[in-house]
Amino acid sequence: MTDPIANFLKQKRIPLQPAYFLGSKLLLGYEFVLKQYKIIFRTEKNSLIICELTRLENAAPSAKGLLSLFAFLRIMSREVNEITEIKGMIIKEVFNQQLHETRVRLMNILLKKGAVLSTDDNGDDWLVFTLYPSPLKPKAT
């Protein structure tokens, strides 16, 4: 596997499987479960793109669970030299009001944690965490 995040997860013995777009044969990225969350991601250039972040059905909402996910991402960003940013697209316009409110709350938490809003050339909004190189880790070659 040449994906640096997939390699990191494999080293940490976190089970990983391919994730396909709407059940098709189009590979979207990779999926793993961490505590109470299912995460689907892919990497493009030096970006870790969060395609889907879902709380598991049997997991209760918990700020502690979300903070442990952030802590894991922070550790991963220190150990994976190739990744310089973590980002996820903002999809606020949904018909389910409760889902909309949950997404807005999550977006506000992420902004407080250091994410910035960015709009790409297509007009899509993204939350982006820029990762600064640790003085302890060697630069990617």
N, CA, C and O atoms as a MOPAC input file, in Angstrom:
PM7 MOZYME 1SCF
protein

 N      0.85100 1    -1.17600 1     0.00000 1
 C      0.00000 1     0.00000 1     0.00000 1
 C      0.89500 1     1.23700 1     0.00000 1
 O      1.78200 1     1.35400 1     0.84600 1
 N      0.67900 1     2.14400 1    -0.91900 1
 C      1.54300 1     3.31700 1    -1.00100 1
 C      0.94200 1     4.54700 1    -0.33700 1
 O      1.62000 1     5.57000 1    -0.23800 1
 N     -0.29600 1     4.48700 1     0.11800 1
 C     -0.92400 1     5.61100 1     0.79100 1
 C     -0.28700 1     5.76600 1     2.17500 1
 O     -0.32200 1     4.82200 1     2.96500 1
 N      0.30000 1     6.94100 1     2.49400 1
 C      1.01000 1     7.08900 1     3.76500 1
 C      0.10500 1     6.95100 1     4.98600 1
 O      0.54000 1     6.44400 1     6.01900 1
 N     -1.13700 1     7.39000 1     4.88300 1
 C     -2.06300 1     7.26000 1     6.01300 1
 C     -2.45900 1     5.80100 1     6.19000 1
 O     -2.51400 1     5.30400 1     7.31500 1
 N     -2.73500 1     5.11400 1     5.08800 1
 C     -3.06600 1     3.69100 1     5.16800 1
 C     -1.90800 1     2.91400 1     5.79100 1
 O     -2.13000 1     2.01900 1     6.60600 1
 N     -0.68600 1     3.24800 1     5.41400 1
 C      0.48400 1     2.59100 1     6.00400 1
 C      0.57400 1     2.86400 1     7.49800 1
 O      0.86800 1     1.95500 1     8.27500 1
 N      0.32600 1     4.10300 1     7.91200 1
 C      0.34400 1     4.46800 1     9.32900 1
 C     -0.69300 1     3.64600 1    10.10100 1
 O     -0.38800 1     3.08900 1    11.15500 1
 N     -1.91700 1     3.57400 1     9.57300 1
 C     -2.98500 1     2.83200 1    10.25200 1
 C     -2.64400 1     1.35100 1    10.34100 1
 O     -2.91100 1     0.70500 1    11.35400 1
 N     -2.05700 1     0.82000 1     9.28500 1
 C     -1.65200 1    -0.58600 1     9.28400 1
 C     -0.60100 1    -0.83400 1    10.36500 1
 O     -0.66400 1    -1.84100 1    11.06900 1
 N      0.36900 1     0.08100 1    10.50200 1
 C      1.39500 1    -0.04800 1    11.54300 1
 C      0.77800 1    -0.01100 1    12.93700 1
 O      1.27400 1    -0.66600 1    13.85300 1
 N     -0.30300 1     0.75200 1    13.10200 1
 C     -0.98700 1     0.86500 1    14.39900 1
 C     -1.99500 1    -0.26100 1    14.61200 1
 O     -2.70700 1    -0.29200 1    15.61600 1
 N     -2.04400 1    -1.19000 1    13.64800 1
 C     -2.95200 1    -2.33900 1    13.69500 1
 C     -4.42700 1    -1.92000 1    13.72900 1
 O     -5.25100 1    -2.55000 1    14.39200 1
 N     -4.73000 1    -0.86300 1    13.01500 1
 C     -6.11600 1    -0.41200 1    12.88200 1
 C     -6.63900 1    -0.98700 1    11.57200 1
 O     -6.12600 1    -0.66100 1    10.50100 1
 N     -7.66300 1    -1.84700 1    11.64900 1
 C     -8.19100 1    -2.46600 1    10.42600 1
 C     -8.66100 1    -1.41500 1     9.41800 1
 O     -9.26500 1    -0.40300 1     9.77300 1
 N     -8.36600 1    -1.69000 1     8.17500 1
 C     -8.61500 1    -0.74100 1     7.09500 1
 C     -9.21600 1    -1.50600 1     5.92800 1
 O     -8.80600 1    -2.62900 1     5.63500 1
 N    -10.17800 1    -0.90200 1     5.27000 1
 C    -10.73400 1    -1.53400 1     4.07700 1
 C    -11.04600 1    -0.48400 1     3.02500 1
 O    -11.26900 1     0.68100 1     3.35600 1
 N    -11.06400 1    -0.88400 1     1.76000 1
 C    -11.39300 1     0.07100 1     0.70200 1
 C    -12.84400 1     0.53300 1     0.85000 1
 O    -13.70700 1    -0.22800 1     1.28800 1
 N    -13.09700 1     1.78000 1     0.48100 1
 C    -14.45600 1     2.33300 1     0.49300 1
 C    -14.78900 1     2.76500 1    -0.93000 1
 O    -14.02200 1     3.47900 1    -1.57500 1
 N    -15.93200 1     2.32400 1    -1.39900 1
 C    -16.33700 1     2.60200 1    -2.77100 1
 C    -17.51100 1     3.57500 1    -2.79800 1
 O    -18.34400 1     3.58100 1    -1.89200 1
 N    -17.56900 1     4.38900 1    -3.83200 1
 C    -18.60600 1     5.39700 1    -3.98900 1
 C    -19.95300 1     4.73000 1    -4.25400 1
 O    -20.13700 1     4.06900 1    -5.27600 1
 N    -20.88900 1     4.90800 1    -3.32800 1
 C    -22.26600 1     4.42100 1    -3.45500 1
 C    -22.36200 1     2.98800 1    -3.97100 1
 O    -23.19500 1     2.67800 1    -4.82300 1
 N    -21.50600 1     2.12600 1    -3.45000 1
 C    -21.55100 1     0.72000 1    -3.81900 1
 C    -21.04900 1     0.39900 1    -5.21800 1
 O    -21.18300 1    -0.73600 1    -5.67600 1
 N    -20.47700 1     1.37600 1    -5.90000 1
 C    -19.95200 1     1.14400 1    -7.25000 1
 C    -18.55200 1     0.53600 1    -7.15600 1
 O    -18.10700 1     0.15200 1    -6.07500 1
 N    -17.87700 1     0.45200 1    -8.27300 1
 C    -16.49300 1    -0.02000 1    -8.28700 1
 C    -15.50300 1     1.13500 1    -8.24700 1
 O    -14.29500 1     0.92300 1    -8.35800 1
 N    -16.00700 1     2.35900 1    -8.09000 1
 C    -15.16200 1     3.54800 1    -8.02200 1
 C    -14.61200 1     3.69500 1    -6.60000 1
 O    -15.36200 1     3.95800 1    -5.66000 1
 N    -13.30800 1     3.52400 1    -6.45900 1
 C    -12.67100 1     3.61600 1    -5.14700 1
 C    -12.70600 1     5.05700 1    -4.65500 1
 O    -12.16300 1     5.95500 1    -5.29800 1
 N    -13.34700 1     5.27100 1    -3.51100 1
 C    -13.42400 1     6.60100 1    -2.90800 1
 C    -12.21500 1     6.84900 1    -2.01600 1
 O    -11.66300 1     7.94900 1    -1.99200 1
 N    -11.81500 1     5.82700 1    -1.29100 1
 C    -10.69200 1     5.95100 1    -0.36700 1
 C    -10.64100 1     4.71500 1     0.50600 1
 O    -10.91000 1     3.60400 1     0.04900 1
 N    -10.29000 1     4.92000 1     1.77200 1
 C    -10.20800 1     3.82300 1     2.72900 1
 C    -11.05900 1     4.14500 1     3.93800 1
 O    -11.27900 1     5.30800 1     4.27500 1
 N    -11.53200 1     3.09800 1     4.58000 1
 C    -12.41400 1     3.23200 1     5.73400 1
 C    -11.78300 1     2.55100 1     6.93900 1
 O    -11.20800 1     1.46800 1     6.83000 1
 N    -11.90200 1     3.21000 1     8.09800 1
 C    -11.50000 1     2.58200 1     9.34700 1
 C    -12.40900 1     3.07300 1    10.45700 1
 O    -13.08300 1     4.09400 1    10.32000 1
 N    -12.42000 1     2.33900 1    11.55400 1
 C    -13.21600 1     2.70500 1    12.72100 1
 C    -12.25300 1     3.02600 1    13.84200 1
 O    -11.31800 1     2.27500 1    14.11900 1
 N    -12.49800 1     4.15500 1    14.48200 1
 C    -11.69400 1     4.56700 1    15.62300 1
 C    -12.64600 1     4.93000 1    16.74400 1
 O    -13.37100 1     5.92200 1    16.67300 1
 N    -12.63000 1     4.10000 1    17.78700 1
 C    -13.52100 1     4.25700 1    18.93000 1
 C    -14.95900 1     4.33400 1    18.44200 1
 O    -15.50400 1     3.31900 1    18.00900 1
 N    -15.58700 1     5.49000 1    18.49500 1
 C    -17.00900 1     5.56800 1    18.14100 1
 C    -17.26500 1     6.19600 1    16.77600 1
 O    -18.39700 1     6.57700 1    16.47600 1
 N    -16.23400 1     6.30900 1    15.95100 1
 C    -16.38600 1     6.94800 1    14.64500 1
 C    -15.93500 1     6.04700 1    13.50500 1
 O    -14.97300 1     5.28900 1    13.62600 1
 N    -16.66100 1     6.15300 1    12.39400 1
 C    -16.22700 1     5.54900 1    11.13700 1
 C    -15.69800 1     6.70100 1    10.29000 1
 O    -16.37400 1     7.71500 1    10.11500 1
 N    -14.49600 1     6.53800 1     9.77100 1
 C    -13.86200 1     7.57400 1     8.96100 1
 C    -13.54600 1     6.98100 1     7.59200 1
 O    -12.94600 1     5.91200 1     7.48300 1
 N    -13.96600 1     7.70100 1     6.54500 1
 C    -13.55200 1     7.36400 1     5.18600 1
 C    -12.67100 1     8.51200 1     4.72000 1
 O    -13.04900 1     9.67900 1     4.81600 1
 N    -11.49200 1     8.16600 1     4.21400 1
 C    -10.53400 1     9.19600 1     3.81000 1
 C     -9.86500 1     8.80200 1     2.50600 1
 O     -9.93400 1     7.65400 1     2.06800 1
 N     -9.22700 1     9.76500 1     1.91200 1
 C     -8.30500 1     9.51000 1     0.80500 1
 C     -7.19900 1    10.54800 1     0.90600 1
 O     -7.34700 1    11.56700 1     1.58100 1
 N     -6.10800 1    10.28300 1     0.23700 1
 C     -5.03400 1    11.26700 1     0.18900 1
 C     -4.86700 1    11.73100 1    -1.25000 1
 O     -4.94300 1    10.94500 1    -2.19500 1
 N     -4.64100 1    13.01800 1    -1.38300 1
 C     -4.33400 1    13.62700 1    -2.67800 1
 C     -3.17400 1    14.56600 1    -2.44100 1
 O     -3.24900 1    15.47700 1    -1.61700 1
 N     -2.10200 1    14.33300 1    -3.17200 1
 C     -0.87200 1    15.09700 1    -2.99400 1
 C     -0.50800 1    15.05300 1    -1.51900 1
 O     -0.26500 1    13.97000 1    -0.98800 1
 N     -0.46200 1    16.18500 1    -0.84300 1
 C     -0.08100 1    16.21900 1     0.57000 1
 C     -1.27500 1    16.45500 1     1.48600 1
 O     -1.11200 1    16.90900 1     2.61900 1
 N     -2.47200 1    16.15000 1     1.00100 1
 C     -3.68600 1    16.38500 1     1.78100 1
 C     -4.33200 1    15.08200 1     2.21200 1
 O     -4.44300 1    14.13500 1     1.43300 1
 N     -4.75600 1    15.05000 1     3.46800 1
 C     -5.62600 1    13.99600 1     3.96500 1
 C     -7.03600 1    14.55600 1     3.84900 1
 O     -7.37200 1    15.54000 1     4.50600 1
 N     -7.85600 1    13.93500 1     3.02000 1
 C     -9.21700 1    14.40900 1     2.80100 1
 C    -10.17400 1    13.48500 1     3.54400 1
 O    -10.22900 1    12.28300 1     3.28200 1
 N    -10.91900 1    14.06300 1     4.46900 1
 C    -11.93700 1    13.31900 1     5.19400 1
 C    -13.18100 1    13.30800 1     4.30500 1
 O    -13.83100 1    14.33700 1     4.12300 1
 N    -13.50200 1    12.14800 1     3.76000 1
 C    -14.66600 1    12.02300 1     2.86900 1
 C    -15.94700 1    11.82600 1     3.66600 1
 O    -17.01000 1    12.31500 1     3.28300 1
 N    -15.83600 1    11.11200 1     4.76800 1
 C    -17.00300 1    10.85500 1     5.60700 1
 C    -16.54700 1    10.65900 1     7.03900 1
 O    -15.56800 1     9.96100 1     7.30700 1
 N    -17.26600 1    11.28100 1     7.94800 1
 C    -17.04100 1    11.11400 1     9.38200 1
 C    -18.40600 1    10.83600 1     9.98600 1
 O    -19.27500 1    11.70800 1    10.00500 1
 N    -18.59200 1     9.61300 1    10.48200 1
 C    -19.88700 1     9.19300 1    10.98700 1
 C    -19.71900 1     8.58800 1    12.37300 1
 O    -18.84300 1     7.75600 1    12.60600 1
 N    -20.57900 1     9.02600 1    13.29000 1
 C    -20.59400 1     8.39100 1    14.61400 1
 C    -21.30200 1     7.04600 1    14.46000 1
 O    -22.34000 1     6.96300 1    13.80300 1
 N    -20.75600 1     6.00800 1    15.05400 1
 C    -21.36300 1     4.68800 1    14.97100 1
 C    -22.75100 1     4.71500 1    15.59600 1
 O    -23.00500 1     5.46800 1    16.53600 1
 N    -23.64500 1     3.88700 1    15.06600 1
 C    -25.04300 1     3.89700 1    15.50400 1
 C    -25.21000 1     3.68100 1    16.99600 1
 O    -26.04900 1     4.33000 1    17.62300 1
 N    -24.43700 1     2.79200 1    17.57100 1
 C    -24.58900 1     2.47600 1    18.98900 1
 C    -23.80600 1     3.41700 1    19.90600 1
 O    -23.80000 1     3.22200 1    21.12100 1
 N    -23.15000 1     4.42700 1    19.34900 1
 C    -22.32200 1     5.34900 1    20.14400 1
 C    -23.11400 1     6.61100 1    20.48100 1
 O    -23.74700 1     7.21800 1    19.61800 1
 N    -23.06300 1     6.98100 1    21.73700 1
 C    -23.73500 1     8.20700 1    22.17800 1
 C    -22.87900 1     9.41500 1    21.81200 1
 O    -21.65200 1     9.32300 1    21.77600 1
 N    -23.52800 1    10.55100 1    21.53900 1
 C    -22.75000 1    11.77300 1    21.27700 1
 C    -21.85500 1    12.08300 1    22.47200 1
 O    -22.28100 1    11.98900 1    23.62300 1
 N    -20.61600 1    12.45200 1    22.18700 1
 C    -19.67100 1    12.69400 1    23.27000 1
 C    -18.57500 1    13.64700 1    22.81400 1
 O    -17.89300 1    13.40500 1    21.81900 1
 N    -18.42100 1    14.73300 1    23.55900 1
 C    -17.31600 1    15.65200 1    23.26600 1
 C    -15.98600 1    14.93400 1    23.49000 1
 O    -15.01600 1    15.18300 1    22.77400 1
 N    -15.93900 1    14.04500 1    24.48400 1
 C    -14.71500 1    13.30100 1    24.78000 1
 C    -14.31400 1    12.42100 1    23.59500 1
 O    -13.13200 1    12.31100 1    23.27100 1
 N    -15.29700 1    11.79600 1    22.95100 1
 C    -15.01200 1    10.96400 1    21.78900 1
 C    -14.44000 1    11.77000 1    20.64400 1
 O    -13.51200 1    11.33100 1    19.96500 1
 N    -14.99900 1    12.95600 1    20.43200 1
 C    -14.50400 1    13.82600 1    19.36700 1
 C    -13.09300 1    14.31400 1    19.68500 1
 O    -12.24500 1    14.38900 1    18.79600 1
 N    -12.84300 1    14.64400 1    20.94200 1
 C    -11.50300 1    15.08800 1    21.33800 1
 C    -10.47500 1    13.97300 1    21.17000 1
 O     -9.33100 1    14.23400 1    20.79600 1
 N    -10.87800 1    12.72700 1    21.44700 1
 C     -9.92900 1    11.61900 1    21.25700 1
 C     -9.63200 1    11.42300 1    19.77000 1
 O     -8.52000 1    11.04300 1    19.40400 1
 N    -10.61800 1    11.68000 1    18.91900 1
 C    -10.37800 1    11.61900 1    17.47600 1
 C     -9.38300 1    12.69500 1    17.05700 1
 O     -8.47300 1    12.42200 1    16.27400 1
 N     -9.54600 1    13.92400 1    17.57100 1
 C     -8.59700 1    15.00500 1    17.27800 1
 C     -7.19900 1    14.64300 1    17.75800 1
 O     -6.21500 1    14.89500 1    17.06300 1
 N     -7.11000 1    14.05100 1    18.94900 1
 C     -5.80300 1    13.66500 1    19.48500 1
 C     -5.14000 1    12.63800 1    18.56700 1
 O     -3.93900 1    12.71600 1    18.30600 1
 N     -5.91900 1    11.68500 1    18.08200 1
 C     -5.37800 1    10.68200 1    17.16500 1
 C     -4.88500 1    11.33700 1    15.87900 1
 O     -3.79800 1    11.01800 1    15.39600 1
 N     -5.68000 1    12.25300 1    15.32200 1
 C     -5.26800 1    12.94700 1    14.09700 1
 C     -4.00200 1    13.76400 1    14.32500 1
 O     -3.16000 1    13.87100 1    13.43300 1
 N     -3.86800 1    14.33600 1    15.51300 1
 C     -2.66600 1    15.11100 1    15.83800 1
 C     -1.43900 1    14.19800 1    15.87200 1
 O     -0.38900 1    14.54500 1    15.33200 1
 N     -1.57400 1    13.04200 1    16.50300 1
 C     -0.46900 1    12.07300 1    16.54700 1
 C     -0.11100 1    11.63100 1    15.13000 1
 O      1.06300 1    11.57300 1    14.76400 1
 N     -1.13000 1    11.32300 1    14.34600 1
 C     -0.89800 1    10.88200 1    12.97500 1
 C     -0.17800 1    11.96000 1    12.17500 1
 O      0.73100 1    11.65900 1    11.40200 1
 N     -0.58100 1    13.21200 1    12.35800 1
 C      0.04300 1    14.29700 1    11.59100 1
 C      1.50900 1    14.48100 1    11.96700 1
 O      2.30700 1    14.93400 1    11.14600 1
 N      1.86900 1    14.13500 1    13.19400 1
 C      3.27500 1    14.23000 1    13.60600 1
 C      4.11900 1    13.11200 1    13.00500 1
 O      5.30300 1    13.29300 1    12.72200 1
 N      3.49400 1    11.96100 1    12.81500 1
 C      4.24500 1    10.79000 1    12.36900 1
 C      4.26200 1    10.58700 1    10.85400 1
 O      5.14400 1     9.90500 1    10.33200 1
 N      3.30500 1    11.16700 1    10.15200 1
 C      3.22600 1    10.98400 1     8.69900 1
 C      3.73300 1    12.25400 1     8.03300 1
 O      3.01200 1    13.24700 1     7.92700 1
 N      4.97300 1    12.21000 1     7.58900 1
 C      5.63800 1    13.39900 1     7.04300 1
 C      4.98800 1    13.94500 1     5.78000 1
 O      5.01000 1    15.15200 1     5.53900 1
 N      4.41400 1    13.06700 1     4.97800 1
 C      3.90800 1    13.48200 1     3.66600 1
 C      2.67000 1    14.37800 1     3.73300 1
 O      2.38300 1    15.09700 1     2.77600 1
 N      1.94700 1    14.34700 1     4.82500 1
 C      0.68200 1    15.08100 1     4.93500 1
 C      0.92900 1    16.46300 1     5.52900 1
 O      1.49100 1    16.59500 1     6.61600 1
 N      0.50000 1    17.49300 1     4.79500 1
 C      0.67500 1    18.87500 1     5.26900 1
 C     -0.64600 1    19.54900 1     5.61100 1
 O     -0.65800 1    20.64800 1     6.16600 1
 N     -1.76900 1    18.89200 1     5.28000 1
 C     -3.06200 1    19.45200 1     5.66400 1
 C     -4.10200 1    18.34700 1     5.76600 1
 O     -4.01200 1    17.30500 1     5.11600 1
 N     -5.09300 1    18.61600 1     6.60900 1
 C     -6.25700 1    17.74600 1     6.74100 1
 C     -7.45200 1    18.60600 1     6.37600 1
 O     -7.60500 1    19.71900 1     6.88000 1
 N     -8.30400 1    18.08300 1     5.49000 1
 C     -9.44400 1    18.90400 1     5.09000 1
 C    -10.68100 1    18.05600 1     4.83500 1
 O    -10.60700 1    16.86200 1     4.54500 1
 N    -11.81000 1    18.72200 1     4.95400 1
 C    -13.09000 1    18.08800 1     4.67700 1
 C    -14.03400 1    19.10800 1     4.07300 1
 O    -14.04200 1    20.27400 1     4.46800 1
 N    -14.82400 1    18.66500 1     3.11900 1
 C    -15.77600 1    19.56400 1     2.46900 1
 C    -16.94800 1    19.83300 1     3.41000 1
 O    -17.40100 1    18.94700 1     4.13400 1
 N    -17.42000 1    21.05400 1     3.38100 1
 C    -18.55800 1    21.44600 1     4.20300 1
 C    -19.82200 1    21.29200 1     3.36900 1
 O    -19.97900 1    21.92900 1     2.32700 1
 N    -20.71100 1    20.44300 1     3.84300 1
 C    -22.01400 1    20.29400 1     3.19300 1
 C    -23.05200 1    20.69200 1     4.23700 1
 O    -23.46400 1    19.87900 1     5.06400 1
 N    -23.46100 1    21.94000 1     4.18600 1
 C    -24.40300 1    22.46300 1     5.18100 1
 C    -25.85300 1    22.32600 1     4.73900 1
 O    -26.75500 1    22.20700 1     5.56900 1
 N    -26.07100 1    22.34300 1     3.44000 1
 C    -27.43900 1    22.34900 1     2.92100 1
 C    -27.99400 1    20.92900 1     2.86400 1
 O    -27.83800 1    20.23000 1     1.86200 1
 N    -28.63500 1    20.51700 1     3.93900 1
 C    -29.28000 1    19.20800 1     3.99700 1
 C    -30.72200 1    19.41000 1     4.44800 1
 O    -31.04000 1    20.39500 1     5.11500 1
 N    -31.58600 1    18.47800 1     4.08100 1
 C    -33.00500 1    18.61800 1     4.40500 1
 C    -33.31200 1    18.26800 1     5.85500 1
 O    -34.32400 1    18.71600 1     6.39500 1
 N    -32.47100 1    17.48800 1     6.48200 1
 C    -32.68100 1    17.07500 1     7.86300 1
 C    -32.15400 1    18.17700 1     8.78600 1
 O    -30.94800 1    18.41800 1     8.84500 1
 N    -33.05700 1    18.84200 1     9.50200 1
 C    -32.68000 1    19.97600 1    10.35200 1
 C    -31.71700 1    19.56000 1    11.46400 1
 O    -30.77800 1    20.29200 1    11.77600 1
 N    -31.94100 1    18.40300 1    12.05500 1
 C    -31.05800 1    17.93900 1    13.12400 1
 C    -29.64500 1    17.69100 1    12.58700 1
 O    -28.66200 1    18.04400 1    13.23900 1
 N    -29.54500 1    17.09300 1    11.41400 1
 C    -28.23800 1    16.86400 1    10.79900 1
 C    -27.56200 1    18.19400 1    10.47700 1
 O    -26.35900 1    18.34900 1    10.68400 1
 N    -28.33100 1    19.14200 1     9.97400 1
 C    -27.79200 1    20.48000 1     9.67800 1
 C    -27.21000 1    21.10800 1    10.94800 1
 O    -26.09300 1    21.62400 1    10.92900 1
 N    -27.96200 1    21.06600 1    12.04400 1
 C    -27.50000 1    21.66000 1    13.30600 1
 C    -26.25500 1    20.95300 1    13.82700 1
 O    -25.34600 1    21.59800 1    14.34800 1
 N    -26.21200 1    19.63800 1    13.69000 1
 C    -25.03700 1    18.87800 1    14.12200 1
 C    -23.81200 1    19.28300 1    13.31500 1
 O    -22.72900 1    19.45800 1    13.87200 1
 N    -23.97900 1    19.43100 1    12.01600 1
 C    -22.85300 1    19.82400 1    11.15900 1
 C    -22.36500 1    21.23400 1    11.47900 1
 O    -21.16100 1    21.48800 1    11.48300 1
 N    -23.28600 1    22.14000 1    11.74300 1
 C    -22.89000 1    23.51200 1    12.09100 1
 C    -22.13400 1    23.50900 1    13.41900 1
 O    -21.12900 1    24.20600 1    13.56000 1
 N    -22.61000 1    22.72900 1    14.39500 1
 C    -21.90900 1    22.62900 1    15.68600 1
 C    -20.50400 1    22.07300 1    15.49300 1
 O    -19.54200 1    22.59800 1    16.05300 1
 N    -20.38600 1    21.00800 1    14.69900 1
 C    -19.07500 1    20.40900 1    14.43900 1
 C    -18.16600 1    21.40400 1    13.73300 1
 O    -16.98600 1    21.51200 1    14.06600 1
 N    -18.70200 1    22.12700 1    12.76700 1
 C    -17.90400 1    23.12100 1    12.05200 1
 C    -17.37700 1    24.17700 1    13.01900 1
 O    -16.21500 1    24.57200 1    12.92900 1
 N    -18.21600 1    24.63600 1    13.93800 1
 C    -17.77900 1    25.64200 1    14.90800 1
 C    -16.69600 1    25.09900 1    15.83900 1
 O    -15.76100 1    25.81800 1    16.19200 1
 N    -16.82100 1    23.83400 1    16.23500 1
 C    -15.78700 1    23.21100 1    17.07200 1
 C    -14.46700 1    23.15600 1    16.30500 1
 O    -13.41400 1    23.48900 1    16.84800 1
 N    -14.52900 1    22.73700 1    15.04400 1
 C    -13.31100 1    22.62400 1    14.23800 1
 C    -12.66000 1    23.98300 1    14.00800 1
 O    -11.43400 1    24.09200 1    14.00700 1
 N    -13.46900 1    25.01200 1    13.81500 1
 C    -12.91300 1    26.36200 1    13.66200 1
 C    -12.20800 1    26.79700 1    14.94200 1
 O    -11.15000 1    27.42500 1    14.88600 1
 N    -12.78800 1    26.46600 1    16.09400 1
 C    -12.14500 1    26.80700 1    17.37200 1
 C    -10.85400 1    26.01900 1    17.57600 1
 O     -9.94200 1    26.47500 1    18.26600 1
 N    -10.78300 1    24.82700 1    16.96800 1
 C     -9.58500 1    23.98900 1    17.08600 1
 C     -8.49100 1    24.39400 1    16.10300 1
 O     -7.40800 1    23.80900 1    16.11000 1
 N     -8.76400 1    25.39700 1    15.25100 1
 C     -7.71200 1    25.88700 1    14.36600 1
 C     -7.95300 1    25.71400 1    12.87900 1
 O     -7.11400 1    26.11500 1    12.07200 1
 N     -9.07400 1    25.13000 1    12.49800 1
 C     -9.37700 1    25.00500 1    11.07000 1
 C     -9.70200 1    26.37900 1    10.49800 1
 O    -10.10700 1    27.28700 1    11.22500 1
 N     -9.52100 1    26.51900 1     9.20700 1
 C     -9.91100 1    27.74800 1     8.51200 1
 C    -10.83500 1    27.36700 1     7.36300 1
 O    -10.75100 1    26.27100 1     6.80900 1
 N    -11.71600 1    28.29800 1     7.02000 1
 C    -12.60400 1    28.09700 1     5.88100 1
 C    -11.85900 1    28.43700 1     4.60300 1
 O    -11.12400 1    29.42300 1     4.54600 1
 N    -12.05000 1    27.62700 1     3.59000 1
 C    -11.40800 1    27.85600 1     2.30200 1
 C    -12.40400 1    27.48900 1     1.20400 1
 O    -13.11800 1    26.49200 1     1.31600 1
 N    -12.45000 1    28.29000 1     0.15300 1
 C    -13.32000 1    28.00400 1    -0.98900 1
 C    -12.44000 1    27.65600 1    -2.18200 1
 O    -11.52200 1    28.39900 1    -2.52900 1
 N    -12.73400 1    26.50500 1    -2.81000 1
 C    -11.91300 1    26.09200 1    -3.95300 1
 C    -12.41300 1    26.73800 1    -5.24900 1
 O    -13.37000 1    27.51200 1    -5.24300 1
 N    -11.75500 1    26.40800 1    -6.34400 1
 C    -12.09000 1    26.99500 1    -7.64700 1
 C    -13.49900 1    26.64300 1    -8.11600 1
 O    -14.07100 1    27.35100 1    -8.94500 1
 N    -14.06200 1    25.55500 1    -7.59100 1
 C    -15.42000 1    25.14600 1    -7.96300 1
 C    -16.48200 1    25.81800 1    -7.10400 1
 O    -17.67800 1    25.62600 1    -7.32300 1
 N    -16.04000 1    26.61400 1    -6.11500 1
 C    -16.98300 1    27.27100 1    -5.21800 1
 C    -17.37700 1    26.42400 1    -4.02500 1
 O    -18.27200 1    26.80200 1    -3.26800 1
 N    -16.72100 1    25.27400 1    -3.84200 1
 C    -17.01100 1    24.40600 1    -2.70100 1
 C    -16.26600 1    24.90800 1    -1.47200 1
 O    -15.11500 1    25.33600 1    -1.55900 1
 N    -16.94200 1    24.85000 1    -0.32500 1
 C    -16.33300 1    25.27200 1     0.93800 1
 C    -15.69000 1    24.08100 1     1.63100 1
 O    -16.24600 1    22.98300 1     1.66800 1
 N    -14.50600 1    24.32400 1     2.17800 1
 C    -13.74300 1    23.30200 1     2.88500 1
 C    -13.29100 1    23.85100 1     4.23300 1
 O    -13.04100 1    25.04700 1     4.37600 1
 N    -13.19000 1    22.96700 1     5.21200 1
 C    -12.49500 1    23.26900 1     6.45900 1
 C    -11.11200 1    22.65900 1     6.31900 1
 O    -10.97600 1    21.48500 1     5.97500 1
 N    -10.08300 1    23.45900 1     6.58700 1
 C     -8.70900 1    23.00700 1     6.36000 1
 C     -7.86900 1    23.23800 1     7.60900 1
 O     -7.82100 1    24.34300 1     8.14900 1
 N     -7.21000 1    22.17900 1     8.05700 1
 C     -6.19500 1    22.27900 1     9.10500 1
 C     -4.84800 1    22.22100 1     8.41200 1
 O     -4.52800 1    21.21800 1     7.77500 1
 N     -4.05900 1    23.26300 1     8.52000 1
 C     -2.70000 1    23.23700 1     7.99200 1
 C     -1.80100 1    22.65500 1     9.06900 1
 O     -1.83700 1    23.09200 1    10.21900 1
 N     -1.00600 1    21.68500 1     8.70100 1
 C     -0.11100 1    21.02400 1     9.64700 1
 C      1.27600 1    21.61100 1     9.50000 1
 O      1.82300 1    21.69100 1     8.40000 1
 N      1.82100 1    22.01100 1    10.60000 1
 C      3.16300 1    22.58400 1    10.58900 1
 C      4.14900 1    21.49900 1    10.95200 1
 O      3.89600 1    20.71400 1    11.86700 1
 N      5.26700 1    21.43900 1    10.25600 1
 C      6.22700 1    20.36900 1    10.52700 1
 C      6.75000 1    20.44200 1    11.95500 1
 O      7.07000 1    21.51000 1    12.47700 1
 N      6.82300 1    19.28100 1    12.55500 1
 C      7.39400 1    19.18500 1    13.89000 1
 C      8.90800 1    19.27700 1    13.77600 1
 O      9.48700 1    18.69900 1    12.85600 1
 N      9.56700 1    19.99200 1    14.69000 1
 C     11.02600 1    20.03800 1    14.62900 1
 C     11.65300 1    18.67000 1    14.89800 1
 O     12.83600 1    18.46300 1    14.62700 1
 N     10.85700 1    17.73100 1    15.43500 1
 C     11.39500 1    16.41900 1    15.78000 1
 C     11.33100 1    15.42100 1    14.63500 1
 O     12.03600 1    14.41200 1    14.65700 1
 N     10.49800 1    15.68400 1    13.63500 1
 C     10.39300 1    14.69700 1    12.56300 1
 C     11.13900 1    15.16600 1    11.32500 1
 O     11.16400 1    16.35900 1    11.02200 1
 N     11.74300 1    14.23300 1    10.61600 1
 C     12.46400 1    14.61400 1     9.39400 1
 C     11.48500 1    15.04400 1     8.31400 1
 O     10.33900 1    14.59500 1     8.28700 1
 N     11.94200 1    15.91300 1     7.42600 1
 C     11.10300 1    16.36500 1     6.32100 1
 C     10.94100 1    15.24000 1     5.31100 1
 O     11.83000 1    14.41000 1     5.12100 1
 N      9.75600 1    15.23900 1     4.65900 1
 C      9.49900 1    14.24200 1     3.61600 1
 C     10.41300 1    14.51800 1     2.42700 1
 O     10.73100 1    15.66700 1     2.11800 1
 N     10.82400 1    13.44400 1     1.77200 1
 C     11.69100 1    13.61100 1     0.59800 1
 C     10.96100 1    13.25000 1    -0.66200 1
 O     11.53100 1    13.32800 1    -1.75000 1

